[in-house]
């Protein structure tokens, strides 16, 4: 197959000094990364560029930024490294964004290679590694290498302190109880269930921690728990000493769909998940009850724990985390952790609570803008800003769940996302306050502008959405219902992503089950249709359909076909046809998004770069 170009651009490369005597120099080169090689050439005015080097991607063992503490002797000041064939290639990018683009793309293309476990974050210089002082150039690295990491936008990692051993057993670890999006420059993002090194836990509200890449920063102390041995007591879903009967009483009393807990089974060393559901029984009648699932263990392999067949995990917290987002064989998703001892709950005295609660006194409601899944949407005014207010009809939303999640959602901030300013829970019905988007939803906008949109404008729309989605992807947040109808257009014609994550709170079965009429089958990937397996890669599939909507000026995908017919044609390997207005390169991107296997689809980070380079060319 012909290699596909991923990135290209001018950067400066340092000589690789293959021999001890070879000179050290810095040369401007034109780099091209395609699906097979990283090539660099010399540009010669009036002549064909001359290829000066070519690195096979399969030979790359590490691609990472360099944290330099020395002044850089060339014009481009943002170094990164490519370790290949026992050589270190140092490349200098003109700015940090450019560097991150290249590192991310290289990581994406090499993530299945035989990679280094650890790398050197600083330069090899004057016969030693500046990070760990080792004097052997091929000595193993001193920092854990993250093969898929989204190169951090935060300040560069602090260099390791040569006196401290990161493997030291005396080190205290914490585990994130939930995601945290940084509020300031000194903060570090947290990913639920990930472990971090505790650097300083003396302050009552803010703890200093270090992540896997060596980044240091602060997080609210209520978002993490000290890791103690192998027990699950830090998790809000775990009840150690509770019988089956007590678990049933507690969950029935809670009475919320998906209320669950993990408890010890009677059999030693075995755990059971108990979950409350009101789902209709086989006779079709509502039947509130508690179901119990034993966590099973496969005989062999690295990932062994499972609840329902097919979904194997190496740890129980990972398994629970997955089923908190996907029912995948259970009667319902695990929505609501219930515990006898609520002391680990984040709610009481939450220092951040006020930041998302909208005071009803400050909110004025105006005329109707439209109506949607959850009820009416009104124009409004809040703190002198024009806002859109979604009034949530009570029977439409599982609002207890939503209130917990709203805190996370208000902290997702990106100029290509429609900002959720806050939630007004003191008013009935509850309402959500959003950034106001003058030109309404993208699907209506496309149809209204039919015949007037240039190809550039359409590219710009796709680029906008890919930017918002790349941010969600990097925040480990899954949209679940990406489509032109869920994007909005601003006064300045920017397109922003809206309604992210909201389908989880819809109570209408017709919408939430893939078998039912309102489920957005035409935007859903095969693994979502088959097993409700949502991921950023299922969002990527939907994004392919959204690009198709843009380039058909708002046509409905698979216009005259029923959901069942669409499923059949997807199973037969058929896909939407190329829109007449879409350039070939854009159609290729769509097809890439519609690869059967999620791992064969590009990430949003990569789609963003592809679209950006197509827009510039
Ligand atoms: P739901 O998420 O409840 O299904 P929608 O997001 O589809 O509701 O909103 C319904 C309509 O309300 C949209 O088509 C749009 O016209 C209008 N609307 C929604 N959010 C905004 C907003 N932030 N700014 C302006 N108009 C909006």
PDB file of N, CA, C and O in Angstrom, residues 246-313:
ATOM      1  N   UNK A 246     -27.909  -7.933  53.798  1.00  0.00           N
ATOM      2  CA  UNK A 246     -27.689  -6.526  54.159  1.00  0.00           C
ATOM      3  C   UNK A 246     -27.477  -5.676  52.904  1.00  0.00           C
ATOM      4  O   UNK A 246     -27.959  -4.547  52.805  1.00  0.00           O
ATOM      5  N   UNK A 247     -26.750  -6.265  51.961  1.00  0.00           N
ATOM      6  CA  UNK A 247     -26.494  -5.543  50.710  1.00  0.00           C
ATOM      7  C   UNK A 247     -27.821  -5.269  50.004  1.00  0.00           C
ATOM      8  O   UNK A 247     -28.076  -4.144  49.534  1.00  0.00           O
ATOM      9  N   UNK A 248     -28.698  -6.276  49.979  1.00  0.00           N
ATOM     10  CA  UNK A 248     -29.992  -6.093  49.310  1.00  0.00           C
ATOM     11  C   UNK A 248     -30.803  -4.999  49.997  1.00  0.00           C
ATOM     12  O   UNK A 248     -31.377  -4.128  49.344  1.00  0.00           O
ATOM     13  N   UNK A 249     -30.816  -5.022  51.337  1.00  0.00           N
ATOM     14  CA  UNK A 249     -31.574  -4.003  52.082  1.00  0.00           C
ATOM     15  C   UNK A 249     -31.077  -2.603  51.744  1.00  0.00           C
ATOM     16  O   UNK A 249     -31.843  -1.687  51.467  1.00  0.00           O
ATOM     17  N   UNK A 250     -29.756  -2.481  51.772  1.00  0.00           N
ATOM     18  CA  UNK A 250     -29.153  -1.162  51.557  1.00  0.00           C
ATOM     19  C   UNK A 250     -29.453  -0.638  50.147  1.00  0.00           C
ATOM     20  O   UNK A 250     -29.812   0.524  49.952  1.00  0.00           O
ATOM     21  N   UNK A 251     -29.341  -1.523  49.169  1.00  0.00           N
ATOM     22  CA  UNK A 251     -29.546  -1.102  47.778  1.00  0.00           C
ATOM     23  C   UNK A 251     -31.019  -0.830  47.505  1.00  0.00           C
ATOM     24  O   UNK A 251     -31.366   0.125  46.796  1.00  0.00           O
ATOM     25  N   UNK A 252     -31.918  -1.644  48.095  1.00  0.00           N
ATOM     26  CA  UNK A 252     -33.357  -1.410  47.908  1.00  0.00           C
ATOM     27  C   UNK A 252     -33.732  -0.065  48.538  1.00  0.00           C
ATOM     28  O   UNK A 252     -34.531   0.687  47.997  1.00  0.00           O
ATOM     29  N   UNK A 253     -33.136   0.215  49.695  1.00  0.00           N
ATOM     30  CA  UNK A 253     -33.427   1.479  50.379  1.00  0.00           C
ATOM     31  C   UNK A 253     -32.955   2.657  49.510  1.00  0.00           C
ATOM     32  O   UNK A 253     -33.643   3.668  49.378  1.00  0.00           O
ATOM     33  N   UNK A 254     -31.804   2.496  48.893  1.00  0.00           N
ATOM     34  CA  UNK A 254     -31.266   3.553  48.019  1.00  0.00           C
ATOM     35  C   UNK A 254     -32.229   3.751  46.835  1.00  0.00           C
ATOM     36  O   UNK A 254     -32.556   4.868  46.460  1.00  0.00           O
ATOM     37  N   UNK A 255     -32.662   2.613  46.249  1.00  0.00           N
ATOM     38  CA  UNK A 255     -33.743   2.633  45.254  1.00  0.00           C
ATOM     39  C   UNK A 255     -33.436   3.342  43.944  1.00  0.00           C
ATOM     40  O   UNK A 255     -34.342   3.717  43.211  1.00  0.00           O
ATOM     41  N   UNK A 256     -32.146   3.533  43.644  1.00  0.00           N
ATOM     42  CA  UNK A 256     -31.826   4.219  42.376  1.00  0.00           C
ATOM     43  C   UNK A 256     -31.342   3.204  41.358  1.00  0.00           C
ATOM     44  O   UNK A 256     -30.523   2.340  41.698  1.00  0.00           O
ATOM     45  N   UNK A 257     -31.802   3.380  40.134  1.00  0.00           N
ATOM     46  CA  UNK A 257     -31.382   2.483  39.057  1.00  0.00           C
ATOM     47  C   UNK A 257     -29.850   2.460  38.986  1.00  0.00           C
ATOM     48  O   UNK A 257     -29.203   3.510  38.915  1.00  0.00           O
ATOM     49  N   UNK A 258     -29.283   1.248  39.036  1.00  0.00           N
ATOM     50  CA  UNK A 258     -27.821   1.132  38.917  1.00  0.00           C
ATOM     51  C   UNK A 258     -27.075   1.350  40.223  1.00  0.00           C
ATOM     52  O   UNK A 258     -25.847   1.399  40.218  1.00  0.00           O
ATOM     53  N   UNK A 259     -27.792   1.498  41.346  1.00  0.00           N
ATOM     54  CA  UNK A 259     -27.086   1.605  42.637  1.00  0.00           C
ATOM     55  C   UNK A 259     -26.352   0.276  42.835  1.00  0.00           C
ATOM     56  O   UNK A 259     -26.916  -0.787  42.586  1.00  0.00           O
ATOM     57  N   UNK A 260     -25.086   0.331  43.229  1.00  0.00           N
ATOM     58  CA  UNK A 260     -24.327  -0.920  43.303  1.00  0.00           C
ATOM     59  C   UNK A 260     -23.272  -0.886  44.389  1.00  0.00           C
ATOM     60  O   UNK A 260     -22.950   0.171  44.930  1.00  0.00           O
ATOM     61  N   UNK A 261     -22.767  -2.063  44.695  1.00  0.00           N
ATOM     62  CA  UNK A 261     -21.623  -2.160  45.600  1.00  0.00           C
ATOM     63  C   UNK A 261     -20.837  -3.422  45.261  1.00  0.00           C
ATOM     64  O   UNK A 261     -21.354  -4.330  44.612  1.00  0.00           O
ATOM     65  N   UNK A 262     -19.586  -3.434  45.703  1.00  0.00           N
ATOM     66  CA  UNK A 262     -18.786  -4.652  45.597  1.00  0.00           C
ATOM     67  C   UNK A 262     -18.611  -5.147  47.021  1.00  0.00           C
ATOM     68  O   UNK A 262     -18.333  -4.365  47.927  1.00  0.00           O
ATOM     69  N   UNK A 263     -18.832  -6.438  47.241  1.00  0.00           N
ATOM     70  CA  UNK A 263     -18.708  -6.989  48.599  1.00  0.00           C
ATOM     71  C   UNK A 263     -17.968  -8.322  48.537  1.00  0.00           C
ATOM     72  O   UNK A 263     -17.844  -8.915  47.455  1.00  0.00           O
ATOM     73  N   UNK A 264     -17.514  -8.773  49.718  1.00  0.00           N
ATOM     74  CA  UNK A 264     -16.840 -10.081  49.771  1.00  0.00           C
ATOM     75  C   UNK A 264     -17.894 -11.165  49.606  1.00  0.00           C
ATOM     76  O   UNK A 264     -18.952 -11.108  50.230  1.00  0.00           O
ATOM     77  N   UNK A 265     -17.588 -12.161  48.790  1.00  0.00           N
ATOM     78  CA  UNK A 265     -18.489 -13.310  48.688  1.00  0.00           C
ATOM     79  C   UNK A 265     -18.271 -14.209  49.899  1.00  0.00           C
ATOM     80  O   UNK A 265     -17.279 -14.053  50.616  1.00  0.00           O
ATOM     81  N   UNK A 266     -19.181 -15.178  50.070  1.00  0.00           N
ATOM     82  CA  UNK A 266     -18.949 -16.119  51.171  1.00  0.00           C
ATOM     83  C   UNK A 266     -17.661 -16.904  50.931  1.00  0.00           C
ATOM     84  O   UNK A 266     -16.927 -17.223  51.829  1.00  0.00           O
ATOM     85  N   UNK A 267     -17.399 -17.178  49.661  1.00  0.00           N
ATOM     86  CA  UNK A 267     -16.165 -17.890  49.277  1.00  0.00           C
ATOM     87  C   UNK A 267     -14.971 -16.948  49.462  1.00  0.00           C
ATOM     88  O   UNK A 267     -14.978 -15.841  48.887  1.00  0.00           O
ATOM     89  N   UNK A 268     -13.984 -17.357  50.244  1.00  0.00           N
ATOM     90  CA  UNK A 268     -12.870 -16.444  50.549  1.00  0.00           C
ATOM     91  C   UNK A 268     -12.137 -16.004  49.287  1.00  0.00           C
ATOM     92  O   UNK A 268     -11.943 -16.801  48.365  1.00  0.00           O
ATOM     93  N   UNK A 269     -11.778 -14.742  49.248  1.00  0.00           N
ATOM     94  CA  UNK A 269     -10.979 -14.220  48.134  1.00  0.00           C
ATOM     95  C   UNK A 269     -11.793 -13.946  46.877  1.00  0.00           C
ATOM     96  O   UNK A 269     -11.255 -13.578  45.836  1.00  0.00           O
ATOM     97  N   UNK A 270     -13.112 -14.111  46.970  1.00  0.00           N
ATOM     98  CA  UNK A 270     -13.961 -13.874  45.803  1.00  0.00           C
ATOM     99  C   UNK A 270     -14.859 -12.668  46.113  1.00  0.00           C
ATOM    100  O   UNK A 270     -15.258 -12.464  47.261  1.00  0.00           O
ATOM    101  N   UNK A 271     -15.144 -11.871  45.081  1.00  0.00           N
ATOM    102  CA  UNK A 271     -15.951 -10.666  45.274  1.00  0.00           C
ATOM    103  C   UNK A 271     -17.222 -10.740  44.439  1.00  0.00           C
ATOM    104  O   UNK A 271     -17.256 -11.375  43.384  1.00  0.00           O
ATOM    105  N   UNK A 272     -18.255 -10.053  44.949  1.00  0.00           N
ATOM    106  CA  UNK A 272     -19.538 -10.050  44.249  1.00  0.00           C
ATOM    107  C   UNK A 272     -19.968  -8.605  44.014  1.00  0.00           C
ATOM    108  O   UNK A 272     -19.770  -7.749  44.885  1.00  0.00           O
ATOM    109  N   UNK A 273     -20.535  -8.351  42.845  1.00  0.00           N
ATOM    110  CA  UNK A 273     -21.120  -7.044  42.564  1.00  0.00           C
ATOM    111  C   UNK A 273     -22.630  -7.189  42.751  1.00  0.00           C
ATOM    112  O   UNK A 273     -23.248  -8.060  42.133  1.00  0.00           O
ATOM    113  N   UNK A 274     -23.219  -6.355  43.600  1.00  0.00           N
ATOM    114  CA  UNK A 274     -24.675  -6.370  43.792  1.00  0.00           C
ATOM    115  C   UNK A 274     -25.219  -5.075  43.213  1.00  0.00           C
ATOM    116  O   UNK A 274     -24.683  -3.998  43.494  1.00  0.00           O
ATOM    117  N   UNK A 275     -26.259  -5.185  42.410  1.00  0.00           N
ATOM    118  CA  UNK A 275     -26.750  -3.984  41.730  1.00  0.00           C
ATOM    119  C   UNK A 275     -28.280  -3.946  41.734  1.00  0.00           C
ATOM    120  O   UNK A 275     -28.940  -4.970  41.552  1.00  0.00           O
ATOM    121  N   UNK A 276     -28.810  -2.744  41.973  1.00  0.00           N
ATOM    122  CA  UNK A 276     -30.265  -2.556  42.033  1.00  0.00           C
ATOM    123  C   UNK A 276     -30.784  -2.148  40.651  1.00  0.00           C
ATOM    124  O   UNK A 276     -30.179  -1.325  39.969  1.00  0.00           O
ATOM    125  N   UNK A 277     -31.913  -2.733  40.256  1.00  0.00           N
ATOM    126  CA  UNK A 277     -32.517  -2.345  38.980  1.00  0.00           C
ATOM    127  C   UNK A 277     -34.033  -2.352  39.066  1.00  0.00           C
ATOM    128  O   UNK A 277     -34.602  -3.108  39.855  1.00  0.00           O
ATOM    129  N   UNK A 278     -34.635  -1.490  38.253  1.00  0.00           N
ATOM    130  CA  UNK A 278     -36.097  -1.501  38.139  1.00  0.00           C
ATOM    131  C   UNK A 278     -36.501  -2.034  36.763  1.00  0.00           C
ATOM    132  O   UNK A 278     -37.644  -1.933  36.369  1.00  0.00           O
ATOM    133  N   UNK A 279     -35.509  -2.538  36.032  1.00  0.00           N
ATOM    134  CA  UNK A 279     -35.786  -2.982  34.656  1.00  0.00           C
ATOM    135  C   UNK A 279     -36.898  -4.023  34.652  1.00  0.00           C
ATOM    136  O   UNK A 279     -36.958  -4.862  35.555  1.00  0.00           O
ATOM    137  N   UNK A 280     -37.776  -3.966  33.646  1.00  0.00           N
ATOM    138  CA  UNK A 280     -38.872  -4.929  33.604  1.00  0.00           C
ATOM    139  C   UNK A 280     -38.350  -6.362  33.569  1.00  0.00           C
ATOM    140  O   UNK A 280     -37.322  -6.640  32.943  1.00  0.00           O
ATOM    141  N   UNK A 281     -39.014  -7.259  34.277  1.00  0.00           N
ATOM    142  CA  UNK A 281     -38.638  -8.670  34.265  1.00  0.00           C
ATOM    143  C   UNK A 281     -39.135  -9.323  32.986  1.00  0.00           C
ATOM    144  O   UNK A 281     -39.624  -8.636  32.072  1.00  0.00           O
ATOM    145  N   UNK A 282     -39.069 -10.657  32.934  1.00  0.00           N
ATOM    146  CA  UNK A 282     -39.425 -11.358  31.689  1.00  0.00           C
ATOM    147  C   UNK A 282     -40.919 -11.198  31.371  1.00  0.00           C
ATOM    148  O   UNK A 282     -41.331 -11.276  30.224  1.00  0.00           O
ATOM    149  N   UNK A 283     -41.742 -10.931  32.405  1.00  0.00           N
ATOM    150  CA  UNK A 283     -43.178 -10.734  32.144  1.00  0.00           C
ATOM    151  C   UNK A 283     -43.485  -9.303  31.699  1.00  0.00           C
ATOM    152  O   UNK A 283     -44.639  -8.931  31.526  1.00  0.00           O
ATOM    153  N   UNK A 284     -42.439  -8.463  31.582  1.00  0.00           N
ATOM    154  CA  UNK A 284     -42.635  -7.096  31.103  1.00  0.00           C
ATOM    155  C   UNK A 284     -43.024  -6.116  32.205  1.00  0.00           C
ATOM    156  O   UNK A 284     -43.148  -4.918  31.976  1.00  0.00           O
ATOM    157  N   UNK A 285     -43.198  -6.634  33.448  1.00  0.00           N
ATOM    158  CA  UNK A 285     -43.609  -5.719  34.520  1.00  0.00           C
ATOM    159  C   UNK A 285     -42.402  -5.169  35.257  1.00  0.00           C
ATOM    160  O   UNK A 285     -41.395  -5.848  35.414  1.00  0.00           O
ATOM    161  N   UNK A 286     -42.554  -3.929  35.748  1.00  0.00           N
ATOM    162  CA  UNK A 286     -41.467  -3.313  36.520  1.00  0.00           C
ATOM    163  C   UNK A 286     -41.254  -4.143  37.782  1.00  0.00           C
ATOM    164  O   UNK A 286     -42.219  -4.564  38.421  1.00  0.00           O
ATOM    165  N   UNK A 287     -40.011  -4.362  38.099  1.00  0.00           N
ATOM    166  CA  UNK A 287     -39.735  -5.323  39.143  1.00  0.00           C
ATOM    167  C   UNK A 287     -38.470  -4.912  39.888  1.00  0.00           C
ATOM    168  O   UNK A 287     -37.383  -5.386  39.582  1.00  0.00           O
ATOM    169  N   UNK A 288     -38.612  -3.985  40.872  1.00  0.00           N
ATOM    170  CA  UNK A 288     -37.407  -3.537  41.574  1.00  0.00           C
ATOM    171  C   UNK A 288     -36.741  -4.704  42.293  1.00  0.00           C
ATOM    172  O   UNK A 288     -37.406  -5.429  43.030  1.00  0.00           O
ATOM    173  N   UNK A 289     -35.480  -4.911  42.037  1.00  0.00           N
ATOM    174  CA  UNK A 289     -34.790  -6.052  42.654  1.00  0.00           C
ATOM    175  C   UNK A 289     -33.282  -5.827  42.648  1.00  0.00           C
ATOM    176  O   UNK A 289     -32.783  -4.939  41.958  1.00  0.00           O
ATOM    177  N   UNK A 290     -32.578  -6.670  43.403  1.00  0.00           N
ATOM    178  CA  UNK A 290     -31.111  -6.591  43.419  1.00  0.00           C
ATOM    179  C   UNK A 290     -30.565  -7.835  42.728  1.00  0.00           C
ATOM    180  O   UNK A 290     -31.004  -8.949  43.005  1.00  0.00           O
ATOM    181  N   UNK A 291     -29.653  -7.608  41.804  1.00  0.00           N
ATOM    182  CA  UNK A 291     -29.024  -8.758  41.132  1.00  0.00           C
ATOM    183  C   UNK A 291     -27.576  -8.873  41.623  1.00  0.00           C
ATOM    184  O   UNK A 291     -26.933  -7.864  41.919  1.00  0.00           O
ATOM    185  N   UNK A 292     -27.094 -10.093  41.712  1.00  0.00           N
ATOM    186  CA  UNK A 292     -25.727 -10.316  42.204  1.00  0.00           C
ATOM    187  C   UNK A 292     -24.893 -10.985  41.113  1.00  0.00           C
ATOM    188  O   UNK A 292     -25.329 -11.963  40.515  1.00  0.00           O
ATOM    189  N   UNK A 293     -23.736 -10.431  40.864  1.00  0.00           N
ATOM    190  CA  UNK A 293     -22.830 -11.026  39.871  1.00  0.00           C
ATOM    191  C   UNK A 293     -21.498 -11.309  40.565  1.00  0.00           C
ATOM    192  O   UNK A 293     -20.900 -10.389  41.137  1.00  0.00           O
ATOM    193  N   UNK A 294     -21.054 -12.539  40.462  1.00  0.00           N
ATOM    194  CA  UNK A 294     -19.743 -12.845  41.047  1.00  0.00           C
ATOM    195  C   UNK A 294     -18.639 -12.404  40.079  1.00  0.00           C
ATOM    196  O   UNK A 294     -18.764 -12.613  38.871  1.00  0.00           O
ATOM    197  N   UNK A 295     -17.596 -11.776  40.623  1.00  0.00           N
ATOM    198  CA  UNK A 295     -16.459 -11.411  39.761  1.00  0.00           C
ATOM    199  C   UNK A 295     -15.642 -12.685  39.533  1.00  0.00           C
ATOM    200  O   UNK A 295     -15.171 -13.300  40.483  1.00  0.00           O
ATOM    201  N   UNK A 296     -15.537 -13.073  38.289  1.00  0.00           N
ATOM    202  CA  UNK A 296     -14.864 -14.332  37.976  1.00  0.00           C
ATOM    203  C   UNK A 296     -13.438 -14.076  37.521  1.00  0.00           C
ATOM    204  O   UNK A 296     -13.095 -12.962  37.145  1.00  0.00           O
ATOM    205  N   UNK A 297     -12.663 -15.136  37.557  1.00  0.00           N
ATOM    206  CA  UNK A 297     -11.273 -15.000  37.121  1.00  0.00           C
ATOM    207  C   UNK A 297     -10.936 -16.070  36.112  1.00  0.00           C
ATOM    208  O   UNK A 297     -11.184 -17.259  36.361  1.00  0.00           O
ATOM    209  N   UNK A 298     -10.403 -15.628  34.962  1.00  0.00           N
ATOM    210  CA  UNK A 298      -9.991 -16.595  33.941  1.00  0.00           C
ATOM    211  C   UNK A 298      -8.726 -17.291  34.422  1.00  0.00           C
ATOM    212  O   UNK A 298      -8.002 -16.762  35.262  1.00  0.00           O
ATOM    213  N   UNK A 299      -8.474 -18.478  33.883  1.00  0.00           N
ATOM    214  CA  UNK A 299      -7.342 -19.281  34.353  1.00  0.00           C
ATOM    215  C   UNK A 299      -5.999 -18.657  34.001  1.00  0.00           C
ATOM    216  O   UNK A 299      -5.096 -18.609  34.793  1.00  0.00           O
ATOM    217  N   UNK A 300      -5.910 -18.156  32.760  1.00  0.00           N
ATOM    218  CA  UNK A 300      -4.597 -17.692  32.305  1.00  0.00           C
ATOM    219  C   UNK A 300      -4.688 -16.286  31.732  1.00  0.00           C
ATOM    220  O   UNK A 300      -5.776 -15.746  31.579  1.00  0.00           O
ATOM    221  N   UNK A 301      -3.522 -15.757  31.407  1.00  0.00           N
ATOM    222  CA  UNK A 301      -3.481 -14.445  30.741  1.00  0.00           C
ATOM    223  C   UNK A 301      -3.223 -13.345  31.744  1.00  0.00           C
ATOM    224  O   UNK A 301      -3.296 -13.547  32.961  1.00  0.00           O
ATOM    225  N   UNK A 302      -2.921 -12.161  31.205  1.00  0.00           N
ATOM    226  CA  UNK A 302      -2.616 -11.024  32.062  1.00  0.00           C
ATOM    227  C   UNK A 302      -3.886 -10.417  32.631  1.00  0.00           C
ATOM    228  O   UNK A 302      -4.005 -10.129  33.795  1.00  0.00           O
ATOM    229  N   UNK A 303      -4.870 -10.222  31.727  1.00  0.00           N
ATOM    230  CA  UNK A 303      -6.145  -9.667  32.166  1.00  0.00           C
ATOM    231  C   UNK A 303      -7.070 -10.835  32.457  1.00  0.00           C
ATOM    232  O   UNK A 303      -7.350 -11.638  31.584  1.00  0.00           O
ATOM    233  N   UNK A 304      -7.479 -10.954  33.709  1.00  0.00           N
ATOM    234  CA  UNK A 304      -8.210 -12.171  34.047  1.00  0.00           C
ATOM    235  C   UNK A 304      -9.599 -11.926  34.638  1.00  0.00           C
ATOM    236  O   UNK A 304     -10.435 -12.814  34.606  1.00  0.00           O
ATOM    237  N   UNK A 305      -9.847 -10.731  35.218  1.00  0.00           N
ATOM    238  CA  UNK A 305     -11.125 -10.548  35.907  1.00  0.00           C
ATOM    239  C   UNK A 305     -12.248 -10.228  34.921  1.00  0.00           C
ATOM    240  O   UNK A 305     -12.046  -9.455  33.989  1.00  0.00           O
ATOM    241  N   UNK A 306     -13.419 -10.791  35.169  1.00  0.00           N
ATOM    242  CA  UNK A 306     -14.548 -10.421  34.322  1.00  0.00           C
ATOM    243  C   UNK A 306     -15.867 -10.632  35.048  1.00  0.00           C
ATOM    244  O   UNK A 306     -15.958 -11.381  36.016  1.00  0.00           O
ATOM    245  N   UNK A 307     -16.877  -9.912  34.571  1.00  0.00           N
ATOM    246  CA  UNK A 307     -18.229 -10.068  35.099  1.00  0.00           C
ATOM    247  C   UNK A 307     -19.075 -10.744  34.037  1.00  0.00           C
ATOM    248  O   UNK A 307     -19.768 -11.700  34.286  1.00  0.00           O
ATOM    249  N   UNK A 308     -19.018 -10.167  32.843  1.00  0.00           N
ATOM    250  CA  UNK A 308     -19.713 -10.760  31.715  1.00  0.00           C
ATOM    251  C   UNK A 308     -18.601 -11.230  30.780  1.00  0.00           C
ATOM    252  O   UNK A 308     -17.530 -10.659  30.785  1.00  0.00           O
ATOM    253  N   UNK A 309     -18.880 -12.261  29.989  1.00  0.00           N
ATOM    254  CA  UNK A 309     -17.847 -12.775  29.086  1.00  0.00           C
ATOM    255  C   UNK A 309     -17.296 -11.642  28.200  1.00  0.00           C
ATOM    256  O   UNK A 309     -17.927 -10.627  28.048  1.00  0.00           O
ATOM    257  N   UNK A 310     -16.122 -11.868  27.643  1.00  0.00           N
ATOM    258  CA  UNK A 310     -15.508 -10.976  26.645  1.00  0.00           C
ATOM    259  C   UNK A 310     -14.793  -9.771  27.237  1.00  0.00           C
ATOM    260  O   UNK A 310     -13.926  -9.214  26.615  1.00  0.00           O
ATOM    261  N   UNK A 311     -15.188  -9.294  28.426  1.00  0.00           N
ATOM    262  CA  UNK A 311     -14.572  -8.068  28.915  1.00  0.00           C
ATOM    263  C   UNK A 311     -13.658  -8.412  30.077  1.00  0.00           C
ATOM    264  O   UNK A 311     -14.101  -8.512  31.211  1.00  0.00           O
ATOM    265  N   UNK A 312     -12.376  -8.595  29.765  1.00  0.00           N
ATOM    266  CA  UNK A 312     -11.412  -9.044  30.769  1.00  0.00           C
ATOM    267  C   UNK A 312     -10.549  -7.883  31.243  1.00  0.00           C
ATOM    268  O   UNK A 312     -10.145  -7.035  30.440  1.00  0.00           O
ATOM    269  N   UNK A 313     -10.241  -7.839  32.541  1.00  0.00           N
ATOM    270  CA  UNK A 313      -9.443  -6.739  33.088  1.00  0.00           C
ATOM    271  C   UNK A 313      -8.386  -7.294  34.026  1.00  0.00           C
ATOM    272  O   UNK A 313      -8.590  -8.333  34.650  1.00  0.00           O
TER     273      UNK A 313
END
